[in-house]
Short mmCIF file of C-alpha atoms and ligand atoms in Angstrom, two decimals:
data_model
loop_
_atom_site.label_atom_id
_atom_site.label_comp_id
_atom_site.label_asym_id
_atom_site.label_seq_id
_atom_site.Cartn_x
_atom_site.Cartn_y
_atom_site.Cartn_z
CA UNK A 1 173.06 41.25 94.55
CA UNK A 2 175.03 44.47 94.48
CA UNK A 3 178.59 44.42 93.16
CA UNK A 4 179.91 46.11 96.30
CA UNK A 5 179.00 43.15 98.43
CA UNK A 6 181.54 40.98 96.62
CA UNK A 7 182.80 37.77 98.11
CA UNK A 8 184.57 39.29 101.04
CA UNK A 9 181.91 38.86 103.69
CA UNK A 10 182.57 40.71 106.90
CA UNK A 11 181.63 38.34 109.73
CA UNK A 12 178.66 39.49 111.73
CA UNK A 13 179.33 40.25 115.35
CA UNK A 14 176.73 38.13 117.09
CA UNK A 15 173.66 40.25 117.71
CA UNK A 16 175.27 43.27 119.28
CA UNK A 17 172.29 45.12 120.71
CA UNK A 18 172.03 48.79 120.05
CA UNK A 19 172.29 50.17 123.55
CA UNK A 20 169.79 52.76 124.60
CA UNK A 21 171.94 53.42 127.62
CA UNK A 22 175.64 53.91 126.92
CA UNK A 23 177.78 52.22 129.51
CA UNK A 24 180.47 54.75 130.34
CA UNK A 25 180.57 57.27 133.10
CA UNK A 26 179.64 60.71 131.90
CA UNK A 27 176.94 58.90 129.99
CA UNK A 28 173.71 60.47 128.83
CA UNK A 29 171.12 59.99 131.56
CA UNK A 30 168.28 58.03 130.04
CA UNK A 31 165.27 56.58 131.70
CA UNK A 32 163.39 53.43 130.80
CA UNK A 33 161.51 55.49 128.25
CA UNK A 34 164.78 55.90 126.30
CA UNK A 35 165.10 59.56 126.90
CA UNK A 36 168.34 61.05 125.63
CA UNK A 37 169.84 64.38 126.59
CA UNK A 38 171.98 67.26 125.40
CA UNK A 39 175.54 67.55 126.62
CA UNK A 40 176.09 71.09 127.86
CA UNK A 41 178.65 72.46 130.34
CA UNK A 42 179.86 69.00 131.23
CA UNK A 43 176.40 67.64 132.05
CA UNK A 44 173.83 65.52 130.27
CA UNK A 45 170.71 67.70 130.45
CA UNK A 46 167.20 68.02 129.04
CA UNK A 47 166.18 70.92 126.83
CA UNK A 48 165.57 74.03 128.96
CA UNK A 49 161.84 73.84 128.33
CA UNK A 50 161.72 70.03 128.63
CA UNK A 51 160.45 69.47 125.09
CA UNK A 52 161.45 66.36 123.16
CA UNK A 53 161.20 64.87 119.68
CA UNK A 54 160.99 61.26 118.59
CA UNK A 55 163.67 59.38 116.72
CA UNK A 56 162.28 56.42 114.78
CA UNK A 57 163.79 53.70 112.62
CA UNK A 58 163.03 54.43 108.93
CA UNK A 59 162.96 50.69 108.16
CA UNK A 60 160.20 50.08 110.73
CA UNK A 61 158.73 53.32 111.99
CA UNK A 62 157.06 51.61 114.95
CA UNK A 63 160.57 51.11 116.36
CA UNK A 64 161.03 54.15 118.60
CA UNK A 65 164.74 54.63 119.21
CA UNK A 66 164.27 57.33 121.78
CA UNK A 67 163.13 60.77 122.75
CA UNK A 68 165.68 63.53 122.26
CA UNK A 69 165.73 67.13 123.52
CA UNK A 70 163.98 69.57 121.23
CA UNK A 71 166.38 72.39 121.98
CA UNK A 72 166.01 76.10 121.40
CA UNK A 73 167.85 79.39 121.84
CA UNK A 74 168.35 79.05 125.59
CA UNK A 75 170.03 75.67 125.20
CA UNK A 76 172.27 77.09 122.50
CA UNK A 77 173.18 80.06 124.73
CA UNK A 78 174.22 77.70 127.51
CA UNK A 79 176.18 75.50 125.14
CA UNK A 80 178.03 78.49 123.68
CA UNK A 81 178.85 79.85 127.16
CA UNK A 82 180.30 76.46 128.04
CA UNK A 83 182.23 76.23 124.78
CA UNK A 84 183.74 79.67 125.44
CA UNK A 85 185.12 78.37 128.74
CA UNK A 86 186.28 75.23 127.00
CA UNK A 87 188.07 77.28 124.37
CA UNK A 88 190.17 79.08 126.97
CA UNK A 89 191.31 75.76 128.38
CA UNK A 90 191.80 73.92 125.11
CA UNK A 91 193.58 76.62 123.16
CA UNK A 92 196.49 76.48 125.60
CA UNK A 93 196.70 72.68 125.54
CA UNK A 94 199.68 71.74 123.34
CA UNK A 95 198.54 70.62 119.90
CA UNK A 96 200.30 67.22 120.11
CA UNK A 97 198.39 66.59 123.33
CA UNK A 98 195.15 67.59 121.61
CA UNK A 99 196.11 65.14 118.89
CA UNK A 100 196.48 62.35 121.42
CA UNK A 101 192.87 62.81 122.51
CA UNK A 102 191.83 62.30 118.89
CA UNK A 103 194.06 59.26 118.62
CA UNK A 104 192.22 57.75 121.60
CA UNK A 105 188.89 58.72 120.03
CA UNK A 106 189.98 56.82 116.90
CA UNK A 107 190.89 53.80 119.02
CA UNK A 108 187.53 53.89 120.81
CA UNK A 109 185.66 54.24 117.53
CA UNK A 110 187.57 51.22 116.25
CA UNK A 111 186.67 49.19 119.32
CA UNK A 112 183.00 50.24 119.12
CA UNK A 113 182.70 50.24 115.32
CA UNK A 114 180.06 47.54 115.09
CA UNK A 115 177.92 48.99 117.86
CA UNK A 116 178.03 52.49 116.35
CA UNK A 117 177.38 51.17 112.84
CA UNK A 118 174.30 49.30 114.04
CA UNK A 119 172.99 52.34 115.87
CA UNK A 120 173.51 54.43 112.73
CA UNK A 121 171.76 51.91 110.47
CA UNK A 122 168.88 51.66 112.90
CA UNK A 123 168.25 55.38 112.86
CA UNK A 124 169.03 56.31 109.24
CA UNK A 125 168.53 53.10 107.29
CA UNK A 126 171.57 52.50 105.08
CA UNK A 127 172.96 48.99 105.03
CA UNK A 128 175.44 47.89 107.69
CA UNK A 129 178.23 47.51 105.17
CA UNK A 130 177.86 51.22 104.53
CA UNK A 131 177.52 52.39 108.12
CA UNK A 132 180.65 50.40 108.91
CA UNK A 133 182.32 52.38 106.14
CA UNK A 134 180.89 55.58 107.58
CA UNK A 135 182.43 54.82 110.99
CA UNK A 136 185.69 53.82 109.28
CA UNK A 137 185.79 57.21 107.58
CA UNK A 138 185.53 58.73 111.07
CA UNK A 139 188.37 56.53 112.31
CA UNK A 140 190.58 57.49 109.36
CA UNK A 141 189.79 61.15 109.98
CA UNK A 142 190.67 60.77 113.67
CA UNK A 143 194.09 59.29 112.94
CA UNK A 144 194.87 61.86 110.26
CA UNK A 145 193.87 64.72 112.59
CA UNK A 146 195.77 63.20 115.50
CA UNK A 147 199.08 63.32 113.63
CA UNK A 148 198.31 66.84 112.44
CA UNK A 149 198.74 67.85 116.10
CA UNK A 150 202.46 67.34 115.48
CA UNK A 151 202.48 69.40 112.28
CA UNK A 152 200.04 72.32 112.00
CA UNK A 153 202.76 73.98 109.97
CA UNK A 154 203.30 77.69 109.70
CA UNK A 155 205.85 79.29 107.38
CA UNK A 156 209.19 80.91 108.02
CA UNK A 157 210.23 83.21 105.19
CA UNK A 158 213.07 85.68 104.70
CA UNK A 159 212.43 89.27 105.65
CA UNK A 160 213.26 91.98 103.15
CA UNK A 161 215.18 93.71 105.94
CA UNK A 162 218.39 92.82 107.72
CA UNK A 163 218.34 91.34 111.20
CA UNK A 164 214.65 90.73 111.05
CA UNK A 165 212.76 87.45 111.30
CA UNK A 166 209.43 86.81 109.56
CA UNK A 167 207.15 83.81 110.19
CA UNK A 168 203.56 82.66 110.53
CA UNK A 169 201.83 80.29 112.87
CA UNK A 170 198.26 79.10 113.33
CA UNK A 171 196.02 80.26 116.11
CA UNK A 172 192.71 78.68 117.02
CA UNK A 173 189.67 80.82 116.33
CA UNK A 174 187.07 80.08 119.01
CA UNK A 175 183.73 78.34 119.27
CA UNK A 176 182.77 76.44 116.12
CA UNK A 177 179.11 75.68 115.38
CA UNK A 178 178.82 72.35 113.53
CA UNK A 179 175.56 71.51 111.76
CA UNK A 180 175.51 68.08 110.15
CA UNK A 181 173.12 65.97 108.04
CA UNK A 182 171.68 62.48 108.42
CA UNK A 183 173.36 60.62 105.56
CA UNK A 184 176.84 60.21 107.08
CA UNK A 185 176.00 60.42 110.76
CA UNK A 186 179.55 59.62 111.89
CA UNK A 187 181.89 60.60 109.04
CA UNK A 188 180.62 64.12 108.46
CA UNK A 189 180.68 65.20 112.14
CA UNK A 190 184.24 63.85 112.38
CA UNK A 191 185.29 65.74 109.22
CA UNK A 192 184.36 68.95 111.00
CA UNK A 193 184.95 68.28 114.67
CA UNK A 194 188.35 66.53 114.62
CA UNK A 195 190.19 69.20 112.58
CA UNK A 196 188.51 71.97 114.61
CA UNK A 197 189.64 70.34 117.84
CA UNK A 198 193.21 69.64 116.86
CA UNK A 199 193.52 73.28 115.82
CA UNK A 200 192.49 74.26 119.37
CA UNK A 201 188.87 75.32 118.90
CA UNK A 202 185.87 74.28 120.95
CA UNK A 203 182.63 72.96 119.51
CA UNK A 204 178.86 73.22 119.70
CA UNK A 205 177.50 70.31 117.68
CA UNK A 206 173.93 70.31 116.28
CA UNK A 207 173.48 66.95 114.50
CA UNK A 208 170.71 66.16 112.03
CA UNK A 209 167.48 65.45 113.90
CA UNK A 210 167.21 62.08 112.14
CA UNK A 211 170.51 60.81 113.59
CA UNK A 212 170.79 62.02 117.19
CA UNK A 213 171.75 58.63 118.61
CA UNK A 214 174.94 58.29 116.56
CA UNK A 215 175.82 61.85 117.59
CA UNK A 216 175.33 60.99 121.27
CA UNK A 217 177.61 57.96 120.90
CA UNK A 218 180.21 60.15 119.21
CA UNK A 219 180.20 62.70 122.02
CA UNK A 220 180.35 59.93 124.58
CA UNK A 221 183.46 58.57 122.79
CA UNK A 222 185.11 62.01 122.71
CA UNK A 223 184.60 62.37 126.45
CA UNK A 224 185.90 58.91 127.14
CA UNK A 225 188.95 59.76 125.01
CA UNK A 226 189.71 62.56 127.44
CA UNK A 227 188.28 65.65 125.77
CA UNK A 228 187.58 68.21 128.51
CA UNK A 229 183.79 68.54 128.85
CA UNK A 230 183.37 72.24 128.01
CA UNK A 231 185.27 71.73 124.76
CA UNK A 232 182.39 69.74 123.24
CA UNK A 233 178.72 70.58 123.62
CA UNK A 234 175.89 68.67 121.98
CA UNK A 235 172.57 70.35 121.25
CA UNK A 236 169.88 68.21 119.63
CA UNK A 237 166.92 69.55 117.74
CA UNK A 238 165.61 71.02 114.52
CA UNK A 239 167.42 73.40 112.21
CA UNK A 240 165.04 76.32 112.64
CA UNK A 241 164.90 75.98 116.42
CA UNK A 242 168.42 74.94 117.41
CA UNK A 243 170.56 75.42 114.29
CA UNK A 244 169.42 78.97 113.59
CA UNK A 245 170.28 80.41 117.04
CA UNK A 246 173.67 78.72 116.77
CA UNK A 247 174.34 80.35 113.40
CA UNK A 248 173.14 83.72 114.73
CA UNK A 249 175.04 83.57 118.01
CA UNK A 250 177.54 86.45 118.21
CA UNK A 251 180.04 84.35 120.19
CA UNK A 252 180.29 81.66 117.50
CA UNK A 253 182.77 82.95 114.91
CA UNK A 254 182.91 79.76 112.83
CA UNK A 255 180.07 77.78 111.25
CA UNK A 256 180.41 74.59 109.25
CA UNK A 257 177.29 73.25 107.57
CA UNK A 258 176.55 70.25 105.38
CA UNK A 259 173.04 70.08 103.96
CA UNK A 260 170.81 71.55 101.30
CA UNK A 261 171.79 74.44 99.08
CA UNK A 262 168.62 76.29 100.15
CA UNK A 263 169.50 76.14 103.86
CA UNK A 264 173.13 76.91 103.06
CA UNK A 265 172.05 80.11 101.32
CA UNK A 266 170.15 81.24 104.45
CA UNK A 267 173.11 80.42 106.67
CA UNK A 268 175.43 82.18 104.24
CA UNK A 269 173.36 85.38 104.40
CA UNK A 270 173.55 85.43 108.20
CA UNK A 271 177.24 84.61 108.31
CA UNK A 272 177.97 87.23 105.66
CA UNK A 273 176.15 89.87 107.66
CA UNK A 274 177.94 88.86 110.86
CA UNK A 275 181.36 88.39 109.21
CA UNK A 276 181.62 84.77 110.28
CA UNK A 277 183.89 82.19 108.79
CA UNK A 278 181.66 79.68 107.03
CA UNK A 279 182.21 76.36 105.30
CA UNK A 280 179.31 75.04 103.21
CA UNK A 281 178.96 71.57 101.70
CA UNK A 282 175.69 71.36 99.80
CA UNK A 283 173.91 69.80 96.88
CA UNK A 284 175.08 67.80 93.91
CA UNK A 285 173.77 66.57 90.58
CA UNK A 286 176.62 64.26 89.81
CA UNK A 287 177.03 62.55 86.46
CA UNK A 288 178.64 59.32 85.39
CA UNK A 289 179.72 59.59 81.76
CA UNK A 290 180.27 56.35 79.82
CA UNK A 291 182.17 56.24 76.53
CA UNK A 292 182.00 53.31 74.10
CA UNK A 293 185.63 52.33 74.76
CA UNK A 294 185.00 51.80 78.47
CA UNK A 295 184.76 48.49 80.27
CA UNK A 296 180.99 48.03 80.33
CA UNK A 297 181.13 45.75 83.36
CA UNK A 298 183.05 48.33 85.35
CA UNK A 299 180.71 51.11 84.28
CA UNK A 300 177.62 49.05 85.18
CA UNK A 301 178.93 48.23 88.63
CA UNK A 302 179.93 51.86 89.11
CA UNK A 303 176.55 53.32 88.27
CA UNK A 304 174.62 50.78 90.34
CA UNK A 305 176.73 51.62 93.38
CA UNK A 306 176.81 55.35 92.71
CA UNK A 307 173.08 55.73 92.07
CA UNK A 308 171.53 53.27 94.51
CA UNK A 309 174.11 52.91 97.28
CA UNK A 310 172.94 54.82 100.38
CA UNK A 311 169.53 54.75 98.62
CA UNK A 312 170.78 57.67 96.53
CA UNK A 313 171.11 59.83 99.61
CA UNK A 314 174.64 61.11 99.17
CA UNK A 315 175.56 64.56 98.00
CA UNK A 316 177.96 62.63 95.76
CA UNK A 317 175.29 60.19 94.49
CA UNK A 318 175.15 59.47 90.77
CA UNK A 319 172.00 61.30 89.76
CA UNK A 320 172.68 61.45 86.02
CA UNK A 321 173.97 58.77 83.70
CA UNK A 322 175.38 60.18 80.46
CA UNK A 323 175.61 57.40 77.88
CA UNK A 324 177.20 57.59 74.48
CA UNK A 325 174.39 56.92 71.99
CA UNK A 326 176.24 53.97 70.42
CA UNK A 327 176.08 51.95 73.63
CA UNK A 328 172.95 53.35 75.27
CA UNK A 329 170.44 50.59 74.45
CA UNK A 330 172.67 47.69 75.33
CA UNK A 331 173.91 49.36 78.52
CA UNK A 332 170.41 50.24 79.70
CA UNK A 333 169.04 46.77 79.10
CA UNK A 334 171.74 45.31 81.32
CA UNK A 335 171.47 48.10 83.92
CA UNK A 336 167.70 47.76 84.28
CA UNK A 337 168.04 44.02 84.83
CA UNK A 338 170.56 44.56 87.57
CA UNK A 339 168.59 47.38 89.22
CA UNK A 340 165.54 45.10 89.37
CA UNK A 341 167.67 42.52 91.14
CA UNK A 342 168.51 44.81 94.03
CA UNK A 343 167.03 43.62 97.29
CA UNK A 344 165.29 46.27 99.34
CA UNK A 345 165.04 45.83 103.07
CA UNK A 346 166.15 46.66 106.55
CA UNK A 347 169.78 47.73 106.49
CA UNK A 348 170.42 45.59 109.56
CA UNK A 349 169.62 42.46 107.56
CA UNK A 350 172.41 40.68 105.74
CA UNK A 351 170.31 40.19 102.61
CA UNK A 352 169.66 43.84 101.97
CA UNK A 353 171.27 45.77 99.13
CA UNK A 354 169.28 49.00 99.46
CA UNK A 355 167.75 50.34 102.67
CA UNK A 356 164.85 52.73 103.15
CA UNK A 357 164.81 56.47 102.56
CA UNK A 358 165.18 58.60 105.65
CA UNK A 359 161.52 59.58 106.09
CA UNK A 360 158.15 60.01 104.46
CA UNK A 361 158.99 63.42 103.05
CA UNK A 362 161.91 61.85 101.16
CA UNK A 363 159.54 59.24 99.70
CA UNK A 364 157.15 61.96 98.56
CA UNK A 365 159.94 64.00 97.02
CA UNK A 366 161.32 61.01 95.10
CA UNK A 367 157.80 60.09 93.99
CA UNK A 368 157.17 63.57 92.63
CA UNK A 369 160.32 63.28 90.50
CA UNK A 370 159.32 59.80 89.36
CA UNK A 371 155.96 61.24 88.27
CA UNK A 372 157.77 63.93 86.37
CA UNK A 373 159.85 61.17 84.76
CA UNK A 374 156.67 59.39 83.62
CA UNK A 375 155.42 62.62 82.03
CA UNK A 376 158.60 63.79 80.39
CA UNK A 377 160.71 60.65 79.88
CA UNK A 378 160.60 56.91 79.95
CA UNK A 379 160.54 55.16 83.35
CA UNK A 380 162.48 51.98 82.59
CA UNK A 381 162.15 50.51 86.05
CA UNK A 382 160.88 51.49 89.49
CA UNK A 383 158.98 54.72 89.93
CA UNK A 384 157.01 53.92 93.05
CA UNK A 385 157.30 53.55 96.81
CA UNK A 386 157.20 50.04 98.21
CA UNK A 387 154.38 49.85 100.67
CA UNK A 388 154.01 46.10 101.10
CA UNK A 389 153.01 45.09 104.59
CA UNK A 390 156.01 42.80 104.89
CA UNK A 391 158.23 45.87 104.60
CA UNK A 392 157.08 46.93 108.10
CA UNK A 393 155.85 50.32 106.90
CA UNK A 394 159.43 51.40 106.12
CA UNK A 395 160.15 54.27 103.75
CA UNK A 396 161.19 52.18 100.77
CA UNK A 397 161.33 53.34 97.18
CA UNK A 398 162.07 51.21 94.15
CA UNK A 399 165.39 51.90 92.44
CA UNK A 400 164.23 54.02 89.52
CA UNK A 401 165.74 54.68 86.12
CA UNK A 402 164.30 57.32 83.81
CA UNK A 403 165.60 57.39 80.24
CA UNK A 404 165.06 60.02 77.55
CA UNK A 405 165.73 62.89 79.93
CA UNK A 406 166.35 66.13 78.08
CA UNK A 407 169.44 68.11 79.06
CA UNK A 408 168.36 71.23 80.95
CA UNK A 409 165.04 69.72 82.07
CA UNK A 410 164.18 69.50 85.78
CA UNK A 411 165.14 65.83 86.04
CA UNK A 412 168.47 66.67 84.46
CA UNK A 413 169.39 69.52 86.78
CA UNK A 414 167.62 69.25 90.18
CA UNK A 415 169.00 67.34 93.15
CA UNK A 416 166.65 64.51 94.19
CA UNK A 417 168.51 62.76 97.06
CA UNK A 418 166.77 59.48 96.41
CA UNK A 419 167.19 56.35 94.26
CA UNK A 420 166.33 57.93 90.93
CA UNK A 421 168.75 57.96 88.01
CA UNK A 422 168.18 60.22 85.01
CA UNK A 423 169.66 58.97 81.74
CA UNK A 424 170.82 61.34 79.02
CA UNK A 425 172.51 60.33 75.75
CA UNK A 426 175.31 62.16 73.98
CA UNK A 427 177.25 61.91 70.73
CA UNK A 428 180.68 63.36 71.57
CA UNK A 429 182.99 64.19 74.46
CA UNK A 430 182.34 67.89 73.88
CA UNK A 431 178.63 67.33 74.24
CA UNK A 432 178.99 65.09 77.32
CA UNK A 433 181.24 67.56 79.10
CA UNK A 434 178.90 70.45 78.30
CA UNK A 435 175.92 68.51 79.72
CA UNK A 436 177.92 67.65 82.82
CA UNK A 437 178.70 71.33 83.36
CA UNK A 438 175.30 72.82 82.69
CA UNK A 439 173.92 72.26 86.20
CA UNK A 440 174.21 74.71 89.09
CA UNK A 441 176.04 72.14 91.24
CA UNK A 442 179.63 70.98 90.95
CA UNK A 443 180.52 68.26 93.43
CA UNK A 444 181.69 65.09 91.70
CA UNK A 445 181.79 63.57 88.23
CA UNK A 446 182.88 60.24 86.87
CA UNK A 447 184.14 59.21 83.46
CA UNK A 448 184.43 55.65 82.20
CA UNK A 449 186.88 55.40 79.34
CA UNK A 450 190.15 53.71 78.45
CA UNK A 451 191.27 56.66 76.35
CA UNK A 452 193.99 58.68 78.00
CA UNK A 453 193.13 61.83 76.10
CA UNK A 454 189.46 61.69 77.09
CA UNK A 455 190.51 61.04 80.70
CA UNK A 456 192.77 64.05 80.97
CA UNK A 457 190.36 66.28 79.07
CA UNK A 458 187.73 65.32 81.65
CA UNK A 459 190.01 66.16 84.56
CA UNK A 460 190.63 69.57 83.02
CA UNK A 461 187.19 70.44 81.70
CA UNK A 462 184.61 69.07 84.10
CA UNK A 463 183.43 71.74 86.55
CA UNK A 464 183.50 69.67 89.72
CA UNK A 465 185.48 69.59 92.93
CA UNK A 466 186.14 65.88 92.38
CA UNK A 467 186.45 63.91 89.12
CA UNK A 468 186.86 60.14 89.06
CA UNK A 469 188.19 58.19 86.12
CA UNK A 470 186.84 54.62 85.96
CA UNK A 471 185.32 54.87 89.43
CA UNK A 472 181.87 56.00 90.55
CA UNK A 473 180.90 59.50 91.71
CA UNK A 474 180.88 58.37 95.34
CA UNK A 475 183.73 57.20 97.53
CA UNK A 476 185.96 60.14 98.34
CA UNK A 477 188.83 59.24 100.67
CA UNK A 478 189.18 60.92 104.06
CA UNK A 479 192.70 62.24 103.56
CA UNK A 480 191.98 64.24 100.40
CA UNK A 481 190.14 67.55 100.21
CA UNK A 482 186.40 67.09 99.73
CA UNK A 483 184.03 69.65 98.29
CA UNK A 484 182.54 71.15 95.20
CA UNK A 485 182.38 74.22 93.02
CA UNK A 486 179.49 76.48 92.01
CA UNK A 487 176.37 76.11 94.21
CA UNK A 488 177.75 73.03 95.94
CA UNK A 489 180.08 74.97 98.20
CA UNK A 490 181.58 78.30 99.05
CA UNK A 491 185.19 77.64 98.24
CA UNK A 492 186.27 75.63 101.26
CA UNK A 493 187.13 71.96 101.44
CA UNK A 494 186.69 69.38 104.17
CA UNK A 495 189.14 66.56 104.78
CA UNK A 496 192.74 66.34 103.73
CA UNK A 497 195.22 69.09 104.51
CA UNK A 498 193.11 72.05 103.41
CA UNK A 499 190.55 71.90 106.21
CA UNK A 500 193.18 72.91 108.79
CA UNK A 501 193.35 76.33 107.17
CA UNK A 502 189.63 76.74 107.69
CA UNK A 503 189.84 76.03 111.43
CA UNK A 504 192.83 78.24 112.17
CA UNK A 505 193.69 81.89 111.90
CA UNK A 506 197.08 82.87 110.54
CA UNK A 507 199.23 85.06 112.79
CA UNK A 508 202.12 86.81 111.07
CA UNK A 509 205.09 87.51 113.35
CA UNK A 510 207.93 89.96 112.64
CA UNK A 511 210.86 90.14 115.02
CA UNK A 512 213.35 92.94 114.38
CA UNK A 513 216.62 92.49 116.25
CA UNK A 514 218.58 95.19 114.37
CA UNK A 515 218.26 97.67 117.21
CA UNK A 516 217.17 100.46 114.88
CA UNK A 517 214.08 101.59 113.04
CA UNK A 518 213.85 99.82 109.72
CA UNK A 519 211.19 100.77 107.23
CA UNK A 520 209.68 98.06 105.07
CA UNK A 521 209.06 98.79 101.41
CA UNK A 522 211.65 101.56 101.57
CA UNK A 523 215.16 101.09 100.32
CA UNK A 524 217.10 100.74 103.58
CA UNK A 525 220.32 99.47 102.18
CA UNK A 526 221.79 102.68 100.81
CA UNK A 527 221.56 104.94 103.85
C1 UN1 S 1 178.03 63.12 101.44
O1 UN1 S 1 177.35 62.53 100.64
O2 UN1 S 1 177.56 64.08 102.06
O3 UN1 S 1 182.49 60.44 98.78
C2 UN1 S 1 179.41 62.72 101.78
C3 UN1 S 1 181.57 59.87 99.37
C4 UN1 S 1 181.63 59.77 100.86
C5 UN1 S 1 181.18 61.03 101.50
C6 UN1 S 1 179.87 61.53 101.01
N1 UN1 S 1 182.97 59.44 101.28
O4 UN1 S 1 180.62 59.42 98.77
#
């Protein structure tokens, strides 16, 4: 059993069914064939050309969750036109009032937490304990953003001239295009959409094609909370067909994307050419570093959770374990035993520790890295997909640990996004920190030690946006800035207080009440 399950069992809500037909007014129109729709210009509508794609449960692919619109450029055009109208309305709504809508969204998410968590697990596979946490992250983000409606501080500073006032305030920017991944189907959309909304922007939301149902529930909740319809538009579909026209649309000045570094580079090129404001959250190759003075129990629990929680599908997942050579053998023996004890299964089942991967392509990718591990290292456990008939054809992969990985080799530097942990040994803090830093990514890092000097050296020297001491590489809190350095990001942060800068434009205001021409940067006091 995984350490994160602990003793504190959350009582199951008795068989809450995942609705295929949300109950509120303004609901997506769905037929008996579970057909979902886009939300554009205040209406639930099909894709312009009527095409659809299937959304299936990765734990049992014969479970068809529904058909969703396979949108294209025309749908995006309509959504952007609507969002432009919404922007005009929303920008003039007082920010505290905008905040109240988010407060109600937080309340509704709280009331529907179990239902949304179940829908999310059904479509993307991670265990219920985790999708509940995912929804909770959205709730926390809602309440933080709601109160920000009463702050959104500008600055008032002294002017260098007499009888002159100088200050700044924040203005909304316009239509924001939000492109989100599958792994946090509620938290990540809320990280982007709530701050954008409280700042007065409108939104076109293109969720990951593996998690459209959670996105539909989210939009439904926003509408029920009182968000005016044109302010939020939902366009389902694939990145190349629906995401690309959104990124390229001239009336969308802001893009926020979470996903692969490869796709982020393409988006970055377009946004650079079109002078768009862009926030990128991309790959990671996060390391947990364990020193001999650490609590071994704590470090073992940390790496199990960091590497195999969410089936390794977090940008913050622990993908490398850096072990001091003096403790490596003992630590690995214990770790392998515990990894073998993890129970794979449907995330909706109470007995499951690790759910399936998101799809077949993810299984193949993880398998190719496991094969590389067999060639170049030592596969201590796992290494193969689980195809047993009793697993309902789900996309399961054994938790895999590869030891003897050479620093700089592909297993040591490439993002896998699956349950595969590469183990590297080191002899000194200098060496460990250098190995941590030698990858192109820089999201999170974790150091297990009881030495205060090693701890503070790590905080200073590790090239990551987030460093944990005695905690795993995953688990960032919603009210602190989230993001990474190097190829993980492009300098922006989500969450916390910093994200409000991204979603607002600074207006500088000078008011001269001297009644005469005063010239800045010129000595006015002696004339
Ligand atoms: C991600 O993996 O894309 O810090 C986000 C964490 C979570 C968020 C992860 N709160 O692991």
